[in-house]
Short mmCIF file of C-alpha atoms in Angstrom, two decimals:
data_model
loop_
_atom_site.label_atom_id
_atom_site.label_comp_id
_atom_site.label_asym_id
_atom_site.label_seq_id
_atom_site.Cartn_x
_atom_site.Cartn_y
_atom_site.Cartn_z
CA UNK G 1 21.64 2.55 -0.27
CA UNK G 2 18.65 2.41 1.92
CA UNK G 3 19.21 -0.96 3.15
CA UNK G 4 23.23 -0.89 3.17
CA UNK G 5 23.04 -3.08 6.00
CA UNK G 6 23.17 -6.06 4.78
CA UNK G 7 25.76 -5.67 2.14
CA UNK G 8 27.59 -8.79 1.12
CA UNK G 9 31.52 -8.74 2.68
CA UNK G 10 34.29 -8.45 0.61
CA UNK G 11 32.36 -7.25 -2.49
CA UNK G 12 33.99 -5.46 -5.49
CA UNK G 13 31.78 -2.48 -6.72
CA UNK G 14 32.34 0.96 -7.59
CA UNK G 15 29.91 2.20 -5.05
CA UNK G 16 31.71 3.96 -2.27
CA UNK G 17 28.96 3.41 0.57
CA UNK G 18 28.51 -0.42 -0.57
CA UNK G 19 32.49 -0.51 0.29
CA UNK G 20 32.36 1.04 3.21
CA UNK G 21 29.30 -1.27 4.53
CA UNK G 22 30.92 -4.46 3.28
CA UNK G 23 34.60 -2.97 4.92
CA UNK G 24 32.89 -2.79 8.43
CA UNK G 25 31.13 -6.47 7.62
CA UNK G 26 34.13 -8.06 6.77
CA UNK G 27 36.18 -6.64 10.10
CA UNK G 28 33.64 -7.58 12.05
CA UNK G 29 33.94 -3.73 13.36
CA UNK G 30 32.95 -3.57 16.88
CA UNK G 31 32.20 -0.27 16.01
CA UNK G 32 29.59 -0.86 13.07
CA UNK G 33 26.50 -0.74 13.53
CA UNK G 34 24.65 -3.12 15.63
CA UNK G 35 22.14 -4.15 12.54
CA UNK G 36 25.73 -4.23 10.65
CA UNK G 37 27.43 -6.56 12.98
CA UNK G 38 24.58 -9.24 13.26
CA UNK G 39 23.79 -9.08 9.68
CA UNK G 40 22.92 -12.91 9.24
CA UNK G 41 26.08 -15.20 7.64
CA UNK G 42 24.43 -17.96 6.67
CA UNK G 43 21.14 -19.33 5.57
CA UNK G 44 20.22 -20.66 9.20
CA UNK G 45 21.43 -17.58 11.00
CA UNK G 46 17.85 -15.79 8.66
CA UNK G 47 15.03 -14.85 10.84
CA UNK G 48 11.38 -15.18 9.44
CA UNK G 49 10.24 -15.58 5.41
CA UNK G 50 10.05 -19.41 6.16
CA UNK G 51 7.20 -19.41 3.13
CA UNK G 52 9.85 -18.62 0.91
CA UNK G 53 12.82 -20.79 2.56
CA UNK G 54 10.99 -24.32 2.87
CA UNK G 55 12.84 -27.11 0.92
CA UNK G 56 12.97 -27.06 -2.45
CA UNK G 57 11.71 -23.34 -2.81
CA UNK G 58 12.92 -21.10 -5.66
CA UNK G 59 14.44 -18.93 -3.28
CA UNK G 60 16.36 -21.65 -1.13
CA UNK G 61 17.33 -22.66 -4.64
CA UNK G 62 19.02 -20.02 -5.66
CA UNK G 63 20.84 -19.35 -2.22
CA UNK G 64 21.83 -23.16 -2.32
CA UNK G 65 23.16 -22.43 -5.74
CA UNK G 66 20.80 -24.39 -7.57
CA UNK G 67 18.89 -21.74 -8.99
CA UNK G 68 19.38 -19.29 -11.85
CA UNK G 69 16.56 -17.17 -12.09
CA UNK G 70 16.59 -13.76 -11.81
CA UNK G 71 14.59 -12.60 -8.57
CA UNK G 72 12.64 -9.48 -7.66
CA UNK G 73 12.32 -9.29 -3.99
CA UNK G 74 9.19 -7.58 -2.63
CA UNK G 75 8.68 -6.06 1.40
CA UNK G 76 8.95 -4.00 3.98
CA UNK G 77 12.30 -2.75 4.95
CA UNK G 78 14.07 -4.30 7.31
CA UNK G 79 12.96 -7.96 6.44
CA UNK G 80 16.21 -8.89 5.10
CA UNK G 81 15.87 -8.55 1.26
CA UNK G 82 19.94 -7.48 0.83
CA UNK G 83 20.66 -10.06 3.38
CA UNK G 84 18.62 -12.61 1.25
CA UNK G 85 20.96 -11.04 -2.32
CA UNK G 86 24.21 -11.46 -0.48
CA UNK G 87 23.25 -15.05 0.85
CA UNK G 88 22.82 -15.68 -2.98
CA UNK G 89 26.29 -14.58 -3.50
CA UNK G 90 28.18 -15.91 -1.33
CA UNK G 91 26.25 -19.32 -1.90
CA UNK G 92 26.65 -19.69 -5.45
CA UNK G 93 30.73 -18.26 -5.72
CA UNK G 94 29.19 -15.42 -7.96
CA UNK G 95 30.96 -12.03 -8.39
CA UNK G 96 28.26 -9.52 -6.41
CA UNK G 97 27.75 -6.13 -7.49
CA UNK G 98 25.46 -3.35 -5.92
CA UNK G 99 23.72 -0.67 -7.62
CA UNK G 100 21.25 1.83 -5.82
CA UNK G 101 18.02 3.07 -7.86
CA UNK G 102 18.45 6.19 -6.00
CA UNK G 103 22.07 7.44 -7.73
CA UNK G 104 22.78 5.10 -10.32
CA UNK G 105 21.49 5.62 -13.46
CA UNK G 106 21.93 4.15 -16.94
CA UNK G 107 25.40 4.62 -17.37
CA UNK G 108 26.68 2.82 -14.14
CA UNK G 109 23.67 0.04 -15.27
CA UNK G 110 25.85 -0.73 -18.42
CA UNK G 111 28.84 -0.66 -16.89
CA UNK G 112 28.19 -3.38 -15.00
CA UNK G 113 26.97 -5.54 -17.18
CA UNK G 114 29.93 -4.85 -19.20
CA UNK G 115 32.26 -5.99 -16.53
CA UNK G 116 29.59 -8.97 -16.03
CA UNK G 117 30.10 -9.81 -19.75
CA UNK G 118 34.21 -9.79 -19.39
CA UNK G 119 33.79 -12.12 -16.18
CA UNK G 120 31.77 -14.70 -18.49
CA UNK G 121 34.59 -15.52 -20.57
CA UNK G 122 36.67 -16.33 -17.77
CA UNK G 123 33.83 -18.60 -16.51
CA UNK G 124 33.09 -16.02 -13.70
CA UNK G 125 29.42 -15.04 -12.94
CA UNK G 126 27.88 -11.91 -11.63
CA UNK G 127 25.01 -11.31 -9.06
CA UNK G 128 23.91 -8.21 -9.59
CA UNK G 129 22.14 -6.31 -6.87
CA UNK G 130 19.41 -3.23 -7.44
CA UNK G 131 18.35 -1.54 -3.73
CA UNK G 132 15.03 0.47 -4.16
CA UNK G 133 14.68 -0.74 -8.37
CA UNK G 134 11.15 0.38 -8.17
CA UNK G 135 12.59 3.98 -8.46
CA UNK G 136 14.57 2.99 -11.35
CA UNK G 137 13.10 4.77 -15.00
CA UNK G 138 11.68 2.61 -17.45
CA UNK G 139 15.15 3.95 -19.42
CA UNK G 140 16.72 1.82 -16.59
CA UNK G 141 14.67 -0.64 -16.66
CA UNK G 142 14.90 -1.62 -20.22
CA UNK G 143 18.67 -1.59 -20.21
CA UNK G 144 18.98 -3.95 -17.53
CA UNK G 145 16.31 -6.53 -20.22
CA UNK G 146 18.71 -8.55 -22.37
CA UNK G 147 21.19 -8.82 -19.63
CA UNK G 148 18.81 -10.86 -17.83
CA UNK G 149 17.19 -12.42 -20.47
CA UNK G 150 20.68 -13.98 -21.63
CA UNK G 151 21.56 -14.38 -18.16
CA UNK G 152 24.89 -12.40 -18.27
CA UNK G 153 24.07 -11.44 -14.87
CA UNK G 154 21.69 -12.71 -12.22
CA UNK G 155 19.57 -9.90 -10.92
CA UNK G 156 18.28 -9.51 -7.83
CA UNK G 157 16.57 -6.43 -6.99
CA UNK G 158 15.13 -4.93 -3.53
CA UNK G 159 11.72 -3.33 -3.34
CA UNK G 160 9.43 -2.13 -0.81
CA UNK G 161 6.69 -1.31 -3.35
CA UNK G 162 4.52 -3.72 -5.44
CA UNK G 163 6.79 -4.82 -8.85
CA UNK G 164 3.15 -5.10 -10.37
CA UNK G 165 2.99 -1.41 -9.99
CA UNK G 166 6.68 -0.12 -10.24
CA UNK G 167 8.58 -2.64 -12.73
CA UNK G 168 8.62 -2.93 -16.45
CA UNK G 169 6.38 -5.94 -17.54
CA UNK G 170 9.28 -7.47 -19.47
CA UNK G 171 11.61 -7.47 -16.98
CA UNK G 172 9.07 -8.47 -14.78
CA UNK G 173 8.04 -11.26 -16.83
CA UNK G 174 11.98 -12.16 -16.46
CA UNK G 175 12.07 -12.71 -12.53
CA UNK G 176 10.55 -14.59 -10.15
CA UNK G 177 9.01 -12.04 -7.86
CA UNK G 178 8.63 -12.92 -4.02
CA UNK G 179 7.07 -11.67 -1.55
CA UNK G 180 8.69 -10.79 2.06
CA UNK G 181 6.65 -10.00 5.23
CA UNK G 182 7.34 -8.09 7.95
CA UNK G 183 8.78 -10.67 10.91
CA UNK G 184 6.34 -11.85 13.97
CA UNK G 185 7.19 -10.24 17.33
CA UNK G 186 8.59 -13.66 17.95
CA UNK G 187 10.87 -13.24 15.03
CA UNK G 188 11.64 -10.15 16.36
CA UNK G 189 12.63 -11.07 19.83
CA UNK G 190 14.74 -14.04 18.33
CA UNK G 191 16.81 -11.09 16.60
CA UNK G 192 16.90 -8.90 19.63
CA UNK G 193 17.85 -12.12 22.43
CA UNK G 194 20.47 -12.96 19.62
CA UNK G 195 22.11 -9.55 19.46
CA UNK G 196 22.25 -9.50 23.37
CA UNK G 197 24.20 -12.92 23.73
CA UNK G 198 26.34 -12.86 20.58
CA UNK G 199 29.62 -11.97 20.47
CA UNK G 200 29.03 -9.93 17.66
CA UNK G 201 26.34 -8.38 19.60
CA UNK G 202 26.58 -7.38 23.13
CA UNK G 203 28.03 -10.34 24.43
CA UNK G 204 25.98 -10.55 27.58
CA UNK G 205 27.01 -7.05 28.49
CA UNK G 206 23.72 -5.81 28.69
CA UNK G 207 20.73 -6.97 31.31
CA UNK G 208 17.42 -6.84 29.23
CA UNK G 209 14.42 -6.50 30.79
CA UNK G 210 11.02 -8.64 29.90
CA UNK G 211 9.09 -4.79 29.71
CA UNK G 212 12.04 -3.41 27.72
CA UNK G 213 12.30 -6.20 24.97
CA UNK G 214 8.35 -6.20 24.69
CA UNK G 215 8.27 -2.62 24.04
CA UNK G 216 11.27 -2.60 21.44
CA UNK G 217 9.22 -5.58 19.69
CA UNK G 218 5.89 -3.08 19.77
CA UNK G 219 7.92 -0.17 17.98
CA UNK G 220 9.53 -2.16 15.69
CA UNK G 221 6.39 -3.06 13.92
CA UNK G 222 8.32 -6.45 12.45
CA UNK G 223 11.46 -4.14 10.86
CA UNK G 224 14.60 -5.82 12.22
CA UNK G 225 16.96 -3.10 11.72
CA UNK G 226 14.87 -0.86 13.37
CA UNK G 227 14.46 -3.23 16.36
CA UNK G 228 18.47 -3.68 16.22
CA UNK G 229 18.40 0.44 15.68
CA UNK G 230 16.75 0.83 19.05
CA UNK G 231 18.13 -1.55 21.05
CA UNK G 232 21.57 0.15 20.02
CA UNK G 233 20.13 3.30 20.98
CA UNK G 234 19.12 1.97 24.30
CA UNK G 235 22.23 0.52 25.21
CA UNK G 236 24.14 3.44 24.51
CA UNK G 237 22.35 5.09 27.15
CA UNK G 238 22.87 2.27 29.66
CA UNK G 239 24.68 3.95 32.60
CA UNK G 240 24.24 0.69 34.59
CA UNK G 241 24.33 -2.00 31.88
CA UNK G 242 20.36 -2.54 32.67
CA UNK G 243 17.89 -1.90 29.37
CA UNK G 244 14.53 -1.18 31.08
CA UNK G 245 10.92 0.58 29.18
CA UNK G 246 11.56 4.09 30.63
CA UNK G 247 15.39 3.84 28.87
CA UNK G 248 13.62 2.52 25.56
CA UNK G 249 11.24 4.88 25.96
CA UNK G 250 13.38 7.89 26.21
CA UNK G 251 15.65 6.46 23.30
CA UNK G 252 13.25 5.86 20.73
CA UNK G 253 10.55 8.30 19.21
CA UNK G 254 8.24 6.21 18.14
CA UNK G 255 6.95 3.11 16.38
CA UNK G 256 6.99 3.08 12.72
CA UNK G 257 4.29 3.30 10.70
CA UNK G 258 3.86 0.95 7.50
CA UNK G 259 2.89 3.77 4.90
CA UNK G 260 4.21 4.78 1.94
CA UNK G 261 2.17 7.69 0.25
CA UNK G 262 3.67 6.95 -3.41
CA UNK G 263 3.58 3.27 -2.88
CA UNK G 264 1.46 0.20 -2.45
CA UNK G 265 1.03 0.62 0.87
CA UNK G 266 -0.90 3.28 0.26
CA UNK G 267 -3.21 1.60 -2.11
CA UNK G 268 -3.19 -1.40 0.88
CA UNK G 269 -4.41 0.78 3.56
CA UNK G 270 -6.71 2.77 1.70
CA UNK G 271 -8.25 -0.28 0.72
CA UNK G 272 -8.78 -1.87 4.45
CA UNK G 273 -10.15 1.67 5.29
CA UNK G 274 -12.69 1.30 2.58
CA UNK G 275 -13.51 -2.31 3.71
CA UNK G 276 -13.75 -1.56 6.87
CA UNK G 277 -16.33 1.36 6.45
CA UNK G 278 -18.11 -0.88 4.03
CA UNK G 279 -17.90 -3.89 6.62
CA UNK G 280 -18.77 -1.57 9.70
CA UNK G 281 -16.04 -2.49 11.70
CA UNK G 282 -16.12 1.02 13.61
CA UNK G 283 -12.57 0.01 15.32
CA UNK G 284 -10.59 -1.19 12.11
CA UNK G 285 -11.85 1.83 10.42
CA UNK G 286 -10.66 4.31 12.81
CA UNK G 287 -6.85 2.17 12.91
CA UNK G 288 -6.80 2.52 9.25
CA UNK G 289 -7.75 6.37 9.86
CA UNK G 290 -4.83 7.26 12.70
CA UNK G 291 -2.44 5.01 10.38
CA UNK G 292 -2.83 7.17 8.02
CA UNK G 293 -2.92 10.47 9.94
CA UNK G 294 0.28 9.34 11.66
CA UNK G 295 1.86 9.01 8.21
CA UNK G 296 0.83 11.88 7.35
CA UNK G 297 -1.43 11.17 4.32
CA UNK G 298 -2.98 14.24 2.75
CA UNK G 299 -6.45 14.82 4.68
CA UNK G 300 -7.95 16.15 1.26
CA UNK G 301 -7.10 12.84 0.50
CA UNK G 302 -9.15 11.09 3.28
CA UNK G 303 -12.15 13.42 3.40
CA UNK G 304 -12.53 12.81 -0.36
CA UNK G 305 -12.82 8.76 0.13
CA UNK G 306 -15.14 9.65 2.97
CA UNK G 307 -17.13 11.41 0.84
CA UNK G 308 -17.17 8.78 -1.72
CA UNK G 309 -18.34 6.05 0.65
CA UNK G 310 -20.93 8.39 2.37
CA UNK G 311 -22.74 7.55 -1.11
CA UNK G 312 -21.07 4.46 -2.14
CA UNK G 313 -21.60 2.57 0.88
CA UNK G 314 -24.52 3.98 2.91
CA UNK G 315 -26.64 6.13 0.32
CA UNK G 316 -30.08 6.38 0.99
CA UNK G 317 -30.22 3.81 4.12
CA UNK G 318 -28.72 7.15 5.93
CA UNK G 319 -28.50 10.70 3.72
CA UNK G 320 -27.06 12.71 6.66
CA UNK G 321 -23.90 10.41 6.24
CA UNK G 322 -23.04 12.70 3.21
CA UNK G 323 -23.49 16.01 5.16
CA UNK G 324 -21.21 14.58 7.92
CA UNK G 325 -18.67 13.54 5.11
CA UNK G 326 -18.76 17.02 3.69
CA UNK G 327 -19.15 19.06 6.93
CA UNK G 328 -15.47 17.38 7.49
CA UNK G 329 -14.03 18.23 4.48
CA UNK G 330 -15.07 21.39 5.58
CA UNK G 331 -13.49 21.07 8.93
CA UNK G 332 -10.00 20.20 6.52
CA UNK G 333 -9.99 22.91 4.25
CA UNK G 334 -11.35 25.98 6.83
CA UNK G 335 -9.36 24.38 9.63
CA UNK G 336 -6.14 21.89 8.52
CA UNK G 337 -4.97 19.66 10.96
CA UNK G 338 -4.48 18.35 13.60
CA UNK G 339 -7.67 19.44 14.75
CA UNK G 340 -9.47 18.38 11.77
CA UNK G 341 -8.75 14.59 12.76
CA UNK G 342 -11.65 15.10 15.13
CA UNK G 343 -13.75 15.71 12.06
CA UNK G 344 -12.24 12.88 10.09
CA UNK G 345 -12.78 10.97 12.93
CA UNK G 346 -16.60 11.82 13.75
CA UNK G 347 -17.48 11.12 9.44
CA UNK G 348 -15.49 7.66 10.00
CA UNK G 349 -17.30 6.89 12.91
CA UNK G 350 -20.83 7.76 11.47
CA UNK G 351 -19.96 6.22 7.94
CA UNK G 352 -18.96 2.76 9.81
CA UNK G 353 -22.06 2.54 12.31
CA UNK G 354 -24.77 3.88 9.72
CA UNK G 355 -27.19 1.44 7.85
CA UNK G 356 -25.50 -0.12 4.44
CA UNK G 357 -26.97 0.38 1.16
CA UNK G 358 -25.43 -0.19 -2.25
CA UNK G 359 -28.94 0.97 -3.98
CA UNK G 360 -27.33 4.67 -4.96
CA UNK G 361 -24.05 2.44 -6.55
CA UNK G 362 -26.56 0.18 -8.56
CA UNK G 363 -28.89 2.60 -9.07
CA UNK G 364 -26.39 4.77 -11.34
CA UNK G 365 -24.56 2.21 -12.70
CA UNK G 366 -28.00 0.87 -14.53
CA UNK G 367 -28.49 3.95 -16.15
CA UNK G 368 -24.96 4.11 -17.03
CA UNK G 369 -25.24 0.40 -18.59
CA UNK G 370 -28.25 1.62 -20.26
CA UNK G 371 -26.84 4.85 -21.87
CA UNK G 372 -23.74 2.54 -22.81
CA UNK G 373 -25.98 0.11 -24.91
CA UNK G 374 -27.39 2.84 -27.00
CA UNK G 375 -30.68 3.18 -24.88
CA UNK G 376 -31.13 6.86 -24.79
CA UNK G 377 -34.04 7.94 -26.93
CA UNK G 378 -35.29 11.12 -27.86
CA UNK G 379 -36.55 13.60 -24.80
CA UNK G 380 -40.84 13.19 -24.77
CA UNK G 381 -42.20 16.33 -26.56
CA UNK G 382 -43.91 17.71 -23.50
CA UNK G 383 -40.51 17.82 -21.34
CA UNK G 384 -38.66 19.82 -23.96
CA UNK G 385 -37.31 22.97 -23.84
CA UNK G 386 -40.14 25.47 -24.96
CA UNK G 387 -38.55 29.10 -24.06
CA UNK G 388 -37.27 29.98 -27.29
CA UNK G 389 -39.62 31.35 -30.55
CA UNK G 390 -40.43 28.34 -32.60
CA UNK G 391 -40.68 26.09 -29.80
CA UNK G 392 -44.75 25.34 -30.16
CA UNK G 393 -44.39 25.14 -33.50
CA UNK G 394 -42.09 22.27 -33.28
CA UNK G 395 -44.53 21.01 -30.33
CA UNK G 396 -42.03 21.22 -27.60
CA UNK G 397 -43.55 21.77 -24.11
CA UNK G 398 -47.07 21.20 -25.53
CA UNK G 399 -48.82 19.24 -22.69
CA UNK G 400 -46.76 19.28 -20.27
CA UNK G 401 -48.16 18.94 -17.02
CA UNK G 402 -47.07 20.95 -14.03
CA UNK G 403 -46.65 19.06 -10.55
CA UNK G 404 -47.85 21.91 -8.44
CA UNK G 405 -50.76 22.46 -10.26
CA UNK G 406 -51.88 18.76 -8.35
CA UNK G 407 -52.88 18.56 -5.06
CA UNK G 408 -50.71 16.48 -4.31
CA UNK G 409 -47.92 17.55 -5.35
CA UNK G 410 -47.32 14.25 -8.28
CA UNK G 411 -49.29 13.21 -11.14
CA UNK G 412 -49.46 10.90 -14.13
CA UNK G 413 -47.17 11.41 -16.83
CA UNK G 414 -44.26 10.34 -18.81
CA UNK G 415 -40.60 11.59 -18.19
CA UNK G 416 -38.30 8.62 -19.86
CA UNK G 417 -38.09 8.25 -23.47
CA UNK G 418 -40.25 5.73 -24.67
CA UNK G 419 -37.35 2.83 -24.59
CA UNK G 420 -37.34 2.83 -20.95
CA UNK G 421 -40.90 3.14 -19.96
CA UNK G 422 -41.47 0.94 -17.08
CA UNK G 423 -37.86 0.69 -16.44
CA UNK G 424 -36.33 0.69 -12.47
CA UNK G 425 -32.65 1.79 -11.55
CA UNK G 426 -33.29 2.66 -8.13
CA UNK G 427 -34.18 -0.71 -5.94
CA UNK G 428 -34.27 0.52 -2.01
CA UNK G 429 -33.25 -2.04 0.48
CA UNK G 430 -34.70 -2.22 3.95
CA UNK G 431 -31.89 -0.77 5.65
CA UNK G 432 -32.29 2.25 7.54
CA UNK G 433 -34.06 5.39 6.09
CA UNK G 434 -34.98 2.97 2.78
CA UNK G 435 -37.26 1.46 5.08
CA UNK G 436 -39.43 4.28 4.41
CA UNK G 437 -37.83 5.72 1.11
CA UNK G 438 -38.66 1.98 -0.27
CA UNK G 439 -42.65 1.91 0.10
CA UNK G 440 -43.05 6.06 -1.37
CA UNK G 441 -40.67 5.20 -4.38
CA UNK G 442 -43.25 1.99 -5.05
CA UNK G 443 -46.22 4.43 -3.99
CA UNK G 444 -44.30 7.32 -6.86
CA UNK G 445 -43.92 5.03 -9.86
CA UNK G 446 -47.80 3.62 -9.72
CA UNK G 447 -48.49 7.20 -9.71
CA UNK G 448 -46.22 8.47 -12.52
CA UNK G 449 -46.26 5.29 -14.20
CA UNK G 450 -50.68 6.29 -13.95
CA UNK G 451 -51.10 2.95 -12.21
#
């Protein structure tokens, strides 16, 4: 299980890892795991998610024991969403039982319930605990539906991806789905300062510095176990019982990066990179950029949405904004990374600080309204196709009148069927190179339109 480390103690499942985890738990192991050994007891012993722990809250209900509604719980790892399922156990006297999404499948679903449905009839309940159910198969899914509809056992399932995206509606309709956020760097220190004093911790064995702790709270990017991961780490290579930044530093890679390619995250970041572009915020465009780079996110993927918004969002008010945006998908495909996050880079930069137009979006999506209602009438005679025998005769391209023949280069006629004479899509703002597109597109149609 991917977040084993908050198994509930003394819990009877057939899963040989849960065991082990709750064996080390309930032993108090001095050799578990640090994120093992201060794996919060108790309701006041949780760190952070006080939006979902104030009184009377669904969530304190059911850990109280007043609750009985199945729960899907929604974050990032290391937030405490097995901590919070155990808490529920323990609380309530239930019978806990852990599955994980990534080896069980529908077999070791039914069993379960099965054994939950024995327990009933001796007046026994069962809290039954999914890690990672977003990767669970609709097949899954759907087995797990009348079991919690008729309450045999109380689920609680673990995800760090959007149930609106990953979870069967039914069973989602069936649970109360909350969501956890990543802890505050206070919330984080809390956990660390706690692990350093507590005799399940450290004990006071360790000196912490200020530098150190601040540092461990930067990389942890709100994940307790991976703050609890690197302070372990750290200690381990404590010749002198002193913690300092260069011994953190040397200990730990690197900070982790919120990202899920297959997830909601990605869809979340994506969508702040768009924003930002759209917004001009230069800086928050170019975070969203490295975050993604850093998680390694396709950079098809990103030159494509720059693309996209070269049109979407600037348009007309700045046409080389395209060229830039292509130019770097270029850059992508002829040279592949990591240089080409110099070109990704440059097309964010000139996308964010370039004038904003939404005239190309609105200009398209009128025609597209139009052609939707019906309003596409038959081609004028004179613009028809005329290069085949029979084509006079029928009285295409009789009249038509050729540009270059004009001095100028534009003349009177009519190009749109006769529906949509007089009709404007394209509306340029005063942003940018509109500025002067705006006044020859007025100067155009008085022309055409023989004005």
């Amino acid at each position: 299980m991917s977040e084993g480390l908050f198994d509930a103690p003394g819990t009877d499942t057939g899963s040989e890892e849960f065991t082990a985890g709750a064996a080390a738990v309930s032993g108090n192991d001095r050799f578990a795991p640090l994120a093992v050994r201060m794996r919060p007891r108790s309701l006041d012993e949780v760190v952070g998610q006080q939006h979902l722990l104030g009184p009377g809250s669904p969530l304190r209900r059911l850990i109280e024991g007043s609750g009985a509604a199945s729960v899907l719980l929604f974050g990032p790892p290391g937030t405490g969403k097995t901590t919070l399922a155990s808490l529920i156990s323990q609380s309530t006297g239930r019978r806990f039982e852990a599955l994980s999404a990534l080896s069980a499948g529908v077999k070791e679903v039914r069993a379960v319930i099965d054994l939950a449905r024995r327990r009933l009839l001796h007046g026994e309940q069962t809290v039954l605990f999914i890690d990672e159910v977003h990767r669970f198969s609709k097949t899954q899914q759907d087995a797990l539906l009348a079991a919690v509809e008729n309450r045999i056992v109380l689920l609680v399932g673990a995800t760090t991806e959007n149930p609106s995206f990953s979870v069967v509606s039914p069973l989602l309709s069936r649970s109360l789905v909350l969501q956890l956020q990543s802890l505050s760097e206070n919330d984080i220190r809390t956990v660390l300062r706690r692990a350093a004093e507590d005799p399940r911790g450290y004990a006071g064995e360790y000196t912490i510095t200020d530098a150190a702790l601040d540092h461990i709270v930067r990389i942890a990017g709100g994940d307790a176990r991976r703050a609890l991961t690197a302070l372990e780490a750290s200690a381990e290579s404590s010749l002198d019982g002193t913690v300092d930044v260069d011994l953190v530093e040397a200990s730990v890679d690197k900070a982790a990066v919120r990202y899920d390619r297959a997830g909601d995250q990605h869809y979340d970041v994506i969508s702040a990179f768009i924003k930002s572009l759209r917004g001009s915020d230069v800086d928050a465009a170019l975070h969203y950029l490295a975050r993604m780079i850093t998680a390694g996110e396709d950079p098809r993927f990103i030159a494509r949405r720059l693309m996209i918004q070269a049109s979407e969002e600037v348009g007309m008010a700045d046409p080389t904004a395209l060229q830039t945006a292509v130019a770097a998908a270029q850059v992508v495909q002829l040279v592949g990374m990591p240089e080409a996050q110099l070109a990704l880079a440059q097309a964010t930069i000139h996308i964010a600080t370039a004038p904003k137009s939404g005239g190309v979006v609105k200009a398209i999506g009128a025609a597209m309204a139009d052609i939707g209602k019906g309003k596409a009438g038959a081609v004028p005679p004179h613009l028809r196709d005329g290069h085949y025998a029979g084509a006079a005769a029928l009285g295409n391209a009789q009249g038509y009148k050729y540009p270059h023949d004009h001095p100028d280069g534009v003349l009177a006629q009519q190009y749109p069927p006769d529906e949509l004479i007089g009709v404007d899509y394209y509306q340029p703002t005063d942003h940018g190179y509109e500025r002067e597109v705006g006044p020859r597109v007025t100067k155009l149609r008085k022309i055409v339109r023989g004005k």
